[in-house]
Amino acid sequence: MKTNWILLFLAMALCSKGQNIERTQQGWNIKTNASVYQLALTENGRLVPSFYGDKAQSSQFREQDRIRQNGPFALEEIPVRGRYADKIPTLELIFGDNTRDCELQYIGSQILNQAGREVLEIIQKDKFYPLSVTSYIRVLPEYDILEKWIVLKNTSTNKKDIILVENLQSGSIYLPSDRYYLTHHSGQWLREFQLQKTELTAGIKRLQSRDFFSFQNTPWFAISTKEGLADDKSDSPVWFGQVHYSGNWSIDLESTHSNHLQIVGGINFWDTELSLKAGESFSSPKFSVGYTSKGTDAAAQLTHDYIRNEILPEKTKEQIRPVLYNSWYATTFDVEETHQMALAKKAKELGVELFVVDDGWFKGRKTDHAGLGDWEVDKEKFPNGLNPLIKQVNELGLDFGIWVEPEMINPNSDLYRKHPDWVLHFPNREKTEWRYQLTLNLAREDVYKYLLTSMRNLLKDHNIKFIKWDRNRGLSQPGWPSAPLAMQREMRLRYMDNLYKMIDELKTEFPHVLFETCSSGGGRPDLGMLERMDQTWASDNTDPIDRLFIQYGYLSAYPANTMVCWTNKSDAHKVNFDEEFIFDVAMQGVLGIGQDITKWGETQTQTAQDKIAEYKQIRDLIQKGKVCRLKSPFEGSKVALQYTSKQADRSIVMCYNLGETTEGSTNESRQSKYIKLNNLVPTANYKIEEKIYTGDYLMNIGLLWPLRGAYTSKIIKLQKI
């Protein structure tokens, strides 16, 4: 047996060679620019991850030294429910004879090419039952990121052979023994993307969604070996990752008593199961993981580039996002042509490029109690339809956008009266309304076809360049009583499949329409959605103080050209903000205006014109540049972000004061009064206003903090000369 495995090793070494995937005698070195993922193939045909971290390890193959209980139980590349209960399983199955134990054996592997990227494909099969398990690792070396996913197939030809899938995760990561700290997002509605850091002591830490909302956690994590929230910003090993899924997801992190760490990510199969019939396959979503030795800022920058270049929709990913105006706060549901045109004319005067009509334009929509589901233009509000309004908006030189919420339905709607069975519900239970809404059962093909037709007709019949796609309630009562019993707990999986399919169809038919994902604000921020939509409404909270925290946290995981930020008159903390401060906060991402601008006086109008013009001069840096978070609101009252061009010939630094303290009274006030910049050319000269500095000086000495007084801001512009 041993001789056979050695011959197999040699044969595979000859036929499986790639630039980033290296076959060794022990297994594989899977390398990016800065990392190596070492995967061993043992003499008895088991796949065992042995190391993930700095690329220097690639010259020496490390053996896994994970120890549990009273024996050396190795963690496998695809941990399954079976044999020892010493790991988080990525795969849990029940076979036809009720066997709940899975035992995989290695069959073969090959290096594939997917969109110019090397992919390691490894095939395993159950030793007895008709199950094929194919795992994939796709290498994106310049981002130091690996993408992992798994495909199951029931290989039986007997229709009676059904495999019940109770859990399939996208991948598992093993980290050697160390003291690890987890940084993740926590939050709730209006408090999204708050950064939390905790030590991973022995036990399991779970991040998850169970109701299609990701307010409490987002499907992102960062792991370091340093304790303080800012201690790992630079010069620190950091492992980071995301689950590319918009439904229920989970990320589990188990630290053993010996301080080894397993990280598992994928679909959260809570209250979900899948019947895999003979000949059928099921693929997990992607789980992307990365490593850098340069800290969390470098991890964020790598992630930003990865999302901008590899994830965002191909047709629009290079497009500069326009300055938008949204009419919601000016009109709420009282939408009609005359007022909308008054807003559009004022928006044009300010320098806005995209005018968006929000909720209230469709049939029966006078309040949030009625109308959802009836995606026809309200003839009372728009007797001649939307096209006369759109034509006038276009004649001003503005693009036109519109708000929709396709996945929801009001009981007070024609659609519900006609198809009450189309909503998610359980028999003999009162339907739970949330915001006067129920959820359409998008797992049903008739619901899918109705919504696709409704959205297609909306776009086909109108010159719409932007869709704000909202979803204002979480999932509850996921019942599907009309489906066969074996299918009913597949509802969440089928719902997401059809949602993705519908958006994909619309993006294919209307490739130049920008889509914004909104879910009561930041309730659905994930790479599964950003693969299809161009930007994210980060929060319904537009208060500038709160937004500084929300936006700083958002930029840990997602790039600035996906982060929509509005100016508004929100003042939850009773500060009475200066208009320039409000704009400077909103200029960190995709700038939008949300107030009733018809009520603005000359001073507000002039300020808005000046700030929008300034934003347009620097938005290429903001939306496409490298972001460095210099000072964190989670660490003190000073906040600073730096955006720099790829060539490092231009840069801006956005500075904000949240408060003032007596000198020497706090840790922050006892620190240096200078702020050090990053990502510049050390030998180059940079002009700031009328002064000249070298890049070396700015990065190692810095600039004197430019602000005095609470709730003040300043944007510093650097130009290489």
XYZ file of C-alpha atoms in Angstrom:
721
model
C 0.000 0.000 0.000
C 2.807 2.404 0.899
C 4.581 1.714 -2.428
C 1.382 2.412 -4.332
C 0.976 5.799 -2.667
C 4.587 6.767 -3.449
C 4.030 5.865 -7.117
C 0.858 7.980 -7.070
C 2.796 10.912 -5.569
C 5.410 10.697 -8.349
C 2.798 10.403 -11.091
C 0.926 13.443 -9.793
C 4.133 15.451 -9.445
C 4.713 14.931 -13.174
C 1.196 15.884 -14.300
C 0.166 18.511 -11.719
C 2.453 21.502 -11.835
C 1.463 25.148 -11.643
C 3.107 28.478 -11.003
C 1.347 28.949 -7.645
C 0.379 25.356 -6.863
C 3.473 23.271 -6.266
C 3.322 19.487 -5.879
C 5.749 18.164 -3.300
C 6.524 14.683 -2.039
C 4.323 15.342 1.005
C 1.440 17.115 -0.735
C 1.015 20.656 -2.047
C 2.426 24.124 -1.458
C -0.289 26.571 -2.535
C 1.383 29.966 -2.718
C 0.389 33.590 -3.067
C 2.760 36.557 -3.058
C 3.076 36.482 0.725
C 1.521 33.215 1.951
C 1.651 29.463 1.659
C -1.116 26.954 2.328
C 0.422 23.524 2.928
C -1.755 20.497 2.330
C -0.468 16.969 2.980
C -1.573 13.690 1.436
C -0.771 10.968 3.955
C 0.310 7.401 3.205
C -3.187 6.150 3.931
C -4.794 8.646 1.561
C -5.974 11.324 3.991
C -5.859 15.021 3.145
C -4.468 17.000 6.072
C -3.793 20.772 6.180
C -0.484 21.370 7.921
C 0.241 25.109 7.706
C -1.248 28.411 6.556
C 0.776 31.587 6.950
C 3.993 33.245 5.865
C 5.443 32.117 2.548
C 8.849 31.521 4.155
C 7.454 28.211 5.432
C 7.197 26.883 1.860
C 10.824 25.701 1.908
C 10.013 23.304 4.764
C 6.898 21.149 4.856
C 5.449 21.303 8.358
C 3.513 18.440 9.894
C 0.237 19.162 11.639
C 0.731 18.955 15.404
C -2.858 19.433 16.532
C -3.666 17.436 19.681
C -7.099 16.748 21.159
C -7.972 14.831 24.323
C -5.805 11.730 24.760
C -4.653 11.251 21.171
C -3.188 13.025 18.138
C -6.354 13.399 16.076
C -5.369 15.158 12.840
C -7.760 17.710 11.395
C -8.567 16.828 7.785
C -8.985 19.206 4.849
C -12.687 18.316 4.705
C -13.676 17.441 8.269
C -16.767 15.236 8.224
C -19.240 13.972 10.763
C -17.833 10.532 11.346
C -15.345 8.643 13.481
C -14.004 11.106 16.063
C -16.052 14.101 17.252
C -12.953 16.243 17.567
C -13.596 18.984 15.007
C -16.152 21.278 13.414
C -17.482 19.237 10.477
C -17.830 20.820 7.056
C -19.986 17.901 5.926
C -22.854 16.130 7.723
C -24.925 13.590 5.825
C -27.499 10.851 6.287
C -27.380 8.021 3.744
C -30.346 5.944 2.644
C -29.884 3.279 5.325
C -29.747 6.005 8.016
C -25.951 5.885 8.366
C -24.856 9.301 9.660
C -21.133 8.646 9.373
C -19.063 9.722 6.354
C -15.633 8.324 5.458
C -13.816 9.848 2.490
C -10.972 8.421 0.452
C -8.711 10.299 -1.942
C -9.312 9.586 -5.635
C -7.251 12.134 -7.533
C -6.490 15.758 -8.264
C -5.626 18.143 -11.050
C -4.738 21.774 -11.589
C -7.404 23.625 -13.560
C -7.492 27.075 -15.083
C -10.490 29.224 -14.187
C -10.540 32.725 -15.683
C -6.754 32.717 -15.828
C -6.346 31.482 -12.247
C -4.907 28.208 -11.030
C -7.393 26.005 -9.211
C -6.506 22.839 -7.314
C -9.317 20.322 -7.748
C -9.281 17.371 -5.354
C -11.744 14.495 -5.709
C -12.698 12.255 -2.814
C -15.409 9.615 -2.530
C -17.118 7.859 0.295
C -15.647 4.392 0.801
C -19.043 2.696 0.467
C -21.889 5.049 -0.434
C -22.511 6.800 -3.803
C -21.037 10.156 -2.837
C -18.405 12.235 -4.610
C -16.882 15.222 -2.787
C -14.849 17.612 -4.918
C -13.044 20.466 -3.189
C -11.526 23.480 -4.897
C -8.829 25.969 -3.947
C -8.468 28.901 -6.350
C -5.339 31.044 -6.018
C -5.344 34.835 -6.420
C -1.694 35.564 -5.634
C -1.626 39.364 -5.986
C -4.357 39.708 -3.332
C -2.863 36.977 -1.095
C -6.288 35.325 -1.171
C -7.481 31.755 -1.669
C -11.050 30.889 -2.617
C -12.409 27.588 -1.318
C -15.630 25.749 -2.168
C -16.988 22.190 -2.249
C -19.245 20.323 -4.693
C -21.220 17.251 -3.600
C -22.624 14.737 -6.060
C -24.889 11.747 -5.537
C -23.288 9.341 -8.026
C -25.986 6.681 -7.794
C -28.104 5.702 -10.804
C -30.819 4.327 -8.552
C -33.603 6.895 -8.076
C -34.273 5.519 -4.610
C -30.790 6.482 -3.390
C -31.243 9.859 -1.712
C -28.555 11.478 0.444
C -29.815 13.918 3.068
C -27.420 16.855 3.460
C -27.705 18.326 6.937
C -24.634 20.544 6.638
C -22.189 21.575 3.919
C -19.670 24.300 4.632
C -17.472 25.924 1.995
C -14.139 25.219 3.607
C -12.056 24.751 6.723
C -8.816 26.499 7.673
C -6.260 25.220 10.181
C -3.854 27.550 12.023
C -0.911 26.296 14.131
C -0.778 26.763 17.875
C -0.672 30.421 18.996
C -2.573 32.990 21.000
C -5.228 34.307 18.592
C -7.502 37.344 18.651
C -10.632 37.755 16.529
C -11.780 41.088 15.091
C -15.315 41.099 13.705
C -18.329 43.316 13.164
C -21.190 43.563 15.607
C -24.243 45.759 15.375
C -27.946 46.220 14.960
C -30.160 48.430 12.833
C -28.669 51.965 12.826
C -25.509 50.646 14.566
C -23.898 48.536 11.841
C -20.231 47.554 11.369
C -19.046 48.174 14.927
C -15.581 46.642 15.393
C -15.160 44.153 18.240
C -12.019 42.266 19.248
C -11.830 39.229 21.505
C -9.339 36.545 22.453
C -10.169 33.086 21.149
C -9.806 30.926 24.227
C -10.634 27.202 24.246
C -14.107 26.709 22.796
C -16.150 27.785 19.783
C -16.983 31.328 18.735
C -19.771 31.568 16.146
C -20.655 34.471 13.856
C -23.897 33.881 11.972
C -27.129 34.943 10.344
C -30.380 33.042 10.935
C -32.978 35.396 9.408
C -31.238 36.612 6.216
C -30.113 39.727 8.135
C -26.448 40.445 8.920
C -26.838 43.286 11.383
C -25.505 41.430 14.422
C -22.481 40.084 12.542
C -21.284 40.349 8.957
C -19.743 37.354 7.142
C -16.195 38.737 7.628
C -13.416 38.083 10.136
C -9.792 38.990 10.833
C -7.447 36.991 13.087
C -4.218 38.295 14.575
C -1.806 37.464 17.367
C -1.931 40.931 18.976
C -4.432 41.980 21.602
C -5.289 45.679 21.226
C -7.758 46.871 18.590
C -5.050 49.007 16.964
C -2.015 46.847 17.839
C -2.260 44.837 14.626
C -2.795 47.700 12.145
C 0.681 47.124 10.697
C 3.593 44.705 11.041
C 1.415 41.898 12.371
C 0.361 38.546 10.936
C -3.334 38.678 10.000
C -5.599 36.004 8.551
C -8.840 37.349 7.079
C -11.821 35.994 5.217
C -15.435 36.233 4.075
C -18.335 33.951 3.181
C -19.766 34.868 -0.226
C -23.416 34.322 0.632
C -26.485 36.498 1.188
C -28.771 34.032 2.970
C -28.094 32.388 6.309
C -24.341 31.985 6.768
C -21.997 31.024 9.586
C -18.336 31.360 10.522
C -17.180 29.073 13.341
C -13.830 29.441 15.066
C -12.732 26.674 17.432
C -9.658 27.092 19.586
C -8.393 23.953 21.277
C -6.798 23.761 24.694
C -3.487 23.438 22.841
C -4.280 26.775 21.077
C -4.688 25.364 17.578
C -7.408 27.110 15.606
C -9.933 25.798 13.092
C -12.007 28.284 11.052
C -15.024 27.041 9.094
C -17.284 29.159 6.887
C -20.289 28.640 4.639
C -24.068 28.323 4.622
C -25.743 28.171 8.018
C -27.805 24.987 7.722
C -29.815 25.823 10.853
C -33.370 24.518 10.229
C -32.286 23.573 6.704
C -31.605 20.317 4.901
C -31.184 19.220 1.309
C -32.287 15.978 -0.348
C -29.584 15.144 -2.881
C -31.175 12.815 -5.422
C -29.387 10.352 -7.692
C -27.271 12.183 -10.255
C -27.721 15.592 -8.586
C -24.961 17.940 -7.433
C -24.866 20.785 -4.938
C -22.154 23.440 -4.692
C -21.345 25.537 -1.657
C -20.736 29.274 -2.025
C -17.160 30.506 -1.935
C -15.225 31.083 1.278
C -12.324 33.447 0.593
C -9.399 33.548 3.026
C -6.212 35.567 3.013
C -2.984 36.158 4.890
C -0.651 39.123 5.270
C 2.240 39.851 7.621
C 1.576 43.599 7.378
C -1.464 44.025 9.631
C -5.169 44.740 9.338
C -4.757 47.815 7.149
C -2.904 45.728 4.562
C -5.586 43.031 4.884
C -8.285 45.635 4.197
C -6.387 47.030 1.194
C -5.917 43.556 -0.288
C -9.617 42.865 0.241
C -10.613 46.176 -1.370
C -8.576 45.414 -4.492
C -9.919 41.860 -4.610
C -13.539 43.046 -4.442
C -13.084 45.895 -6.915
C -11.214 43.799 -9.472
C -12.590 40.267 -9.029
C -16.018 40.430 -7.355
C -17.967 43.469 -8.565
C -20.037 43.084 -11.770
C -17.788 43.074 -14.818
C -19.671 45.651 -16.885
C -19.779 48.333 -14.204
C -16.843 47.649 -11.878
C -14.661 50.354 -13.471
C -17.460 52.915 -13.523
C -17.095 55.924 -11.253
C -20.178 56.014 -9.041
C -22.255 59.149 -9.616
C -23.251 61.738 -7.025
C -26.881 60.875 -6.304
C -29.905 62.570 -4.837
C -32.600 60.446 -3.165
C -36.039 61.935 -2.544
C -37.072 59.793 0.460
C -36.480 62.230 3.305
C -37.972 65.098 1.304
C -41.256 63.394 0.415
C -41.521 59.980 2.131
C -44.574 58.375 0.466
C -45.995 61.644 -0.884
C -44.488 61.183 -4.343
C -45.828 63.134 -7.323
C -44.374 64.633 -10.474
C -44.368 68.361 -9.648
C -42.509 68.052 -6.350
C -40.095 65.477 -7.742
C -39.206 67.839 -10.596
C -38.625 70.694 -8.161
C -36.210 68.458 -6.287
C -34.539 67.343 -9.531
C -33.982 70.940 -10.700
C -32.419 71.856 -7.375
C -30.290 68.696 -7.436
C -28.983 69.657 -10.882
C -28.112 73.109 -9.566
C -26.039 71.514 -6.803
C -24.057 69.297 -9.189
C -25.889 65.991 -8.641
C -25.663 63.435 -11.490
C -28.297 60.814 -10.576
C -31.842 61.512 -9.354
C -33.542 58.665 -7.462
C -37.256 58.392 -6.658
C -37.619 56.311 -3.518
C -40.621 54.482 -2.045
C -44.155 55.606 -2.886
C -44.332 55.572 -6.700
C -46.247 52.319 -7.238
C -49.866 51.272 -7.041
C -51.610 51.802 -3.699
C -48.474 53.006 -1.912
C -49.644 55.875 0.274
C -48.142 54.431 3.479
C -46.036 51.402 4.342
C -49.271 49.515 5.126
C -50.126 48.757 1.498
C -48.919 48.252 -2.049
C -45.812 46.090 -1.828
C -46.066 43.437 -4.512
C -48.038 45.537 -6.999
C -45.191 46.772 -9.173
C -47.226 49.051 -11.415
C -46.992 52.841 -11.541
C -49.635 54.529 -9.366
C -52.038 56.204 -11.780
C -53.302 58.592 -9.110
C -49.817 60.003 -8.521
C -48.572 59.656 -12.103
C -51.601 59.699 -14.454
C -49.336 59.551 -17.503
C -46.894 57.088 -15.985
C -43.285 57.667 -14.990
C -41.911 58.413 -18.451
C -42.840 62.135 -18.521
C -40.976 62.621 -15.234
C -38.003 60.578 -16.445
C -37.881 62.567 -19.687
C -37.775 65.872 -17.803
C -35.097 64.571 -15.438
C -33.018 63.371 -18.396
C -33.426 66.742 -20.126
C -31.793 68.321 -17.078
C -28.770 66.119 -17.754
C -29.499 63.747 -14.869
C -29.816 59.968 -14.933
C -32.917 58.503 -13.316
C -33.073 55.833 -10.618
C -35.841 54.165 -8.633
C -36.454 52.216 -5.405
C -37.900 48.685 -5.292
C -38.462 46.022 -2.640
C -39.315 42.917 -4.693
C -38.939 40.240 -2.013
C -41.667 41.611 0.259
C -45.455 41.950 0.109
C -48.123 43.820 2.036
C -51.260 41.832 2.931
C -53.075 44.925 1.697
C -52.139 44.466 -1.956
C -53.753 43.065 -5.061
C -51.009 40.453 -5.322
C -51.698 39.096 -1.833
C -55.444 39.058 -2.380
C -54.871 37.032 -5.535
C -52.095 34.754 -4.216
C -52.147 34.519 -0.394
C -50.328 31.195 -0.726
C -47.272 32.946 -2.187
C -46.014 34.120 1.212
C -43.864 32.159 3.621
C -46.055 30.734 6.369
C -46.904 27.682 8.438
C -50.417 26.210 8.611
C -52.322 26.792 11.833
C -50.041 29.712 12.743
C -50.751 33.436 12.537
C -48.620 35.068 9.857
C -46.059 37.301 11.545
C -46.030 40.734 9.957
C -42.950 42.891 10.324
C -43.224 46.522 9.187
C -46.676 45.490 7.898
C -44.916 43.092 5.515
C -44.744 39.414 4.786
C -42.012 37.684 2.784
C -42.720 36.286 -0.653
C -41.671 32.663 -1.060
C -39.050 33.175 -3.715
C -38.294 29.446 -3.601
C -41.454 29.003 -5.688
C -40.947 29.184 -9.440
C -44.204 31.091 -9.983
C -43.095 33.787 -7.533
C -39.687 33.946 -9.183
C -41.241 34.353 -12.644
C -43.672 37.037 -11.435
C -40.931 39.120 -9.816
C -38.538 38.716 -12.736
C -41.253 39.816 -15.162
C -42.212 42.776 -12.949
C -38.627 44.028 -12.617
C -37.852 43.333 -16.282
C -40.885 45.331 -17.423
C -39.992 48.207 -15.114
C -36.527 48.466 -16.659
C -37.635 47.708 -20.217
C -40.407 50.328 -20.249
C -38.415 53.155 -18.625
C -35.011 54.784 -19.051
C -33.812 53.733 -15.601
C -30.068 53.748 -14.891
C -30.121 52.864 -11.196
C -32.043 50.460 -8.960
C -32.078 50.700 -5.183
C -33.027 47.129 -4.150
C -34.340 47.145 -0.592
C -35.436 44.435 1.841
C -36.820 45.791 5.081
C -37.542 42.753 7.193
C -35.814 39.610 8.306
C -36.983 36.105 7.541
C -39.559 34.507 9.805
C -41.905 31.519 9.562
C -40.005 29.885 6.677
C -42.866 27.546 5.886
C -43.744 26.150 2.459
C -46.734 23.877 3.148
C -47.607 23.247 -0.513
C -44.177 21.766 -1.304
C -43.419 18.043 -0.973
C -42.354 17.250 2.565
C -38.774 16.442 1.539
C -38.445 19.866 -0.112
C -39.903 22.091 2.596
C -36.680 22.592 4.552
C -34.854 23.444 1.324
C -36.796 26.701 1.159
C -33.921 28.976 2.238
C -31.506 27.412 -0.259
C -33.971 27.593 -3.148
C -34.947 31.164 -2.202
C -31.330 32.316 -2.475
C -30.776 30.395 -5.707
C -33.755 32.128 -7.303
C -32.820 35.547 -5.896
C -29.348 35.261 -7.383
C -30.760 33.939 -10.653
C -33.226 36.836 -10.900
C -30.580 39.512 -10.305
C -28.211 37.766 -12.722
C -30.916 37.772 -15.401
C -31.582 41.483 -14.890
C -27.881 42.367 -14.908
C -27.436 40.401 -18.141
C -30.373 42.100 -19.858
C -29.574 45.573 -18.484
C -25.786 45.508 -18.012
C -25.323 49.259 -17.619
C -27.881 49.720 -14.843
C -26.247 50.270 -11.461
C -27.759 48.238 -8.613
C -27.562 49.191 -4.938
C -28.182 46.593 -2.252
C -30.120 47.939 0.702
C -31.604 45.970 3.570
C -32.926 48.425 6.152
C -29.480 49.889 5.703
C -26.547 47.505 6.113
C -28.512 44.308 6.691
C -27.161 42.427 3.671
C -23.470 43.297 3.178
C -21.720 40.328 1.596
C -19.721 39.296 -1.441
C -22.534 37.118 -2.776
C -24.579 40.287 -3.235
C -21.662 42.486 -4.328
C -20.922 39.962 -7.068
C -24.231 41.133 -8.522
C -24.767 44.636 -7.174
C -22.506 47.637 -7.463
C -22.778 49.349 -4.109
C -24.226 49.047 -0.602
C -26.390 51.381 1.457
C -24.310 50.995 4.604
C -26.870 52.226 7.137
C -30.201 54.023 7.515
C -28.331 56.087 10.114
C -26.985 59.271 8.514
C -25.882 61.049 11.696
C -22.268 62.143 11.018
C -20.920 60.969 14.386
C -22.422 57.527 14.053
C -21.451 57.374 10.400
C -17.748 57.884 11.238
C -17.873 54.646 13.253
C -20.065 52.789 10.752
C -17.938 53.772 7.754
C -14.617 53.044 9.478
C -15.884 49.558 10.336
C -17.299 49.041 6.842
C -13.908 49.802 5.273
C -12.389 46.894 7.240
C -14.094 44.523 4.820
C -15.432 46.406 1.780
C -14.057 49.111 -0.563
C -15.082 52.757 -0.583
C -16.649 52.632 -4.060
C -19.318 50.291 -2.647
C -20.052 52.412 0.474
C -22.963 54.817 -0.059
C -22.940 57.819 2.284
C -25.592 60.529 2.351
C -25.678 64.013 3.729
C -28.796 64.560 5.792
C -30.048 66.645 8.667
C -29.883 63.729 11.094
C -28.536 64.979 14.441
C -29.114 62.207 16.960
C -26.542 63.671 19.369
C -27.939 67.261 19.296
C -24.735 68.806 17.970
C -26.076 71.139 15.242
C -23.367 70.162 12.784
C -21.713 72.525 10.378
C -22.771 71.716 6.792
C -19.141 71.240 5.744
C -18.611 68.599 8.459
C -21.699 66.710 7.244
C -20.376 66.699 3.675
C -16.824 65.779 4.672
C -18.118 62.666 6.459
C -20.303 61.669 3.505
C -17.424 62.127 1.052
C -15.608 59.031 2.400
C -17.393 56.798 -0.124
C -20.124 57.220 -2.751
C -21.617 60.641 -2.078
C -25.375 61.070 -1.876
C -27.702 63.895 -0.817
C -30.805 63.096 1.228
C -32.323 66.334 2.554
C -35.282 68.338 1.253
C -33.040 70.598 -0.805
C -35.939 72.793 -1.966
C -35.877 74.308 1.529
C -32.187 75.229 1.394
C -31.143 78.843 1.501
C -28.307 80.507 -0.377
C -25.615 79.559 2.145
C -26.510 75.854 2.249
C -26.795 75.757 -1.518
C -23.367 77.349 -2.005
C -21.744 75.010 0.513
C -23.261 71.982 -1.204
C -22.136 73.192 -4.633
C -18.598 73.751 -3.380
C -18.357 70.390 -1.595
C -19.838 68.411 -4.490
C -17.395 70.101 -6.863
C -14.540 69.274 -4.470
C -15.725 65.658 -4.233
C -15.756 65.285 -8.004
C -12.121 66.435 -8.112
C -11.008 63.722 -5.667
C -13.573 60.915 -6.044
C -11.307 58.862 -8.296
C -8.926 58.643 -5.310
C -11.777 57.855 -2.923
C -13.436 55.231 -5.090
C -10.344 53.611 -6.624
C -7.410 54.571 -4.411
C -5.676 52.721 -1.606
C -7.338 53.490 1.730
C -5.286 53.704 4.905
C -7.169 54.212 8.149
C -4.728 56.425 10.069
C -6.781 57.190 13.187
C -9.741 55.199 14.466
C -12.888 56.541 16.171
C -12.851 53.312 18.206
C -9.553 54.445 19.779
C -10.104 58.153 20.404
C -11.750 61.389 19.275
C -9.489 61.935 16.256
C -10.382 60.176 13.009
C -8.296 60.166 9.842
C -8.424 58.307 6.528
C -5.893 58.569 3.704
C -6.714 57.748 0.068
C -3.786 57.417 -2.338
C -3.542 56.770 -6.070
C -1.893 53.597 -7.374
C 1.043 55.671 -8.635
C 1.296 57.518 -5.279
C 1.308 60.818 -7.179
C -1.846 62.103 -5.480
C -3.283 61.603 -2.026
C -5.876 63.085 0.293
C -6.159 62.900 4.070
C -9.591 63.293 5.642
C -9.343 64.478 9.257
C -12.140 64.776 11.826
C -12.336 65.902 15.447
C -15.116 64.264 17.445
C -14.271 66.080 20.648
C -11.701 67.993 22.699
C -10.168 67.034 26.027
C -7.862 68.775 28.480
C -4.243 68.314 27.419
C -2.691 65.310 29.135
C -6.019 64.015 30.470
C -6.395 61.030 28.127
C -4.107 58.548 26.414
C -4.855 60.160 23.074
C -4.080 63.678 24.310
C -0.691 62.478 25.568
C 0.278 61.088 22.168
C 2.172 62.901 19.418
C 0.412 65.851 17.822
C 1.669 64.660 14.431
C -0.090 62.234 12.124
C 2.089 59.960 9.984
C 0.965 59.223 6.442
C 1.381 56.060 4.380
C 1.759 54.714 0.840
C 3.879 57.599 -0.508
C 7.143 57.539 -2.467
C 9.890 58.226 0.138
C 12.171 60.100 -2.272
C 9.433 62.150 -3.929
C 8.383 65.691 -3.076
C 4.740 66.427 -2.280
C 3.029 69.795 -2.276
C 0.447 70.531 0.424
C -1.071 73.969 -0.062
C 2.100 76.104 -0.420
C 4.535 73.819 1.417
C 6.779 71.054 0.072
C 7.512 67.829 1.979
C 9.316 64.634 1.078
C 7.407 61.392 1.204
C 9.941 60.133 3.750
C 9.188 63.093 6.031
C 5.417 62.666 5.750
C 5.597 58.938 6.515
C 8.128 59.082 9.368
C 7.579 62.536 10.931
C 4.138 63.432 9.675
C 1.864 66.467 9.638
C 0.752 68.487 12.630
C -2.842 67.555 13.433
C -4.774 70.318 11.599
C -7.922 70.653 13.719
C -9.008 72.428 16.876
C -12.495 72.224 18.341
C -15.154 69.540 18.445
C -16.938 68.349 15.272
C -14.540 69.986 12.870
C -13.059 68.500 9.707
C -10.442 69.164 7.063
C -9.470 67.507 3.782
C -5.749 67.777 3.039
C -4.659 67.335 -0.586
C -1.205 66.116 -1.602
C 0.246 66.399 -5.103
C 3.570 64.873 -6.156
C 5.778 67.428 -7.906
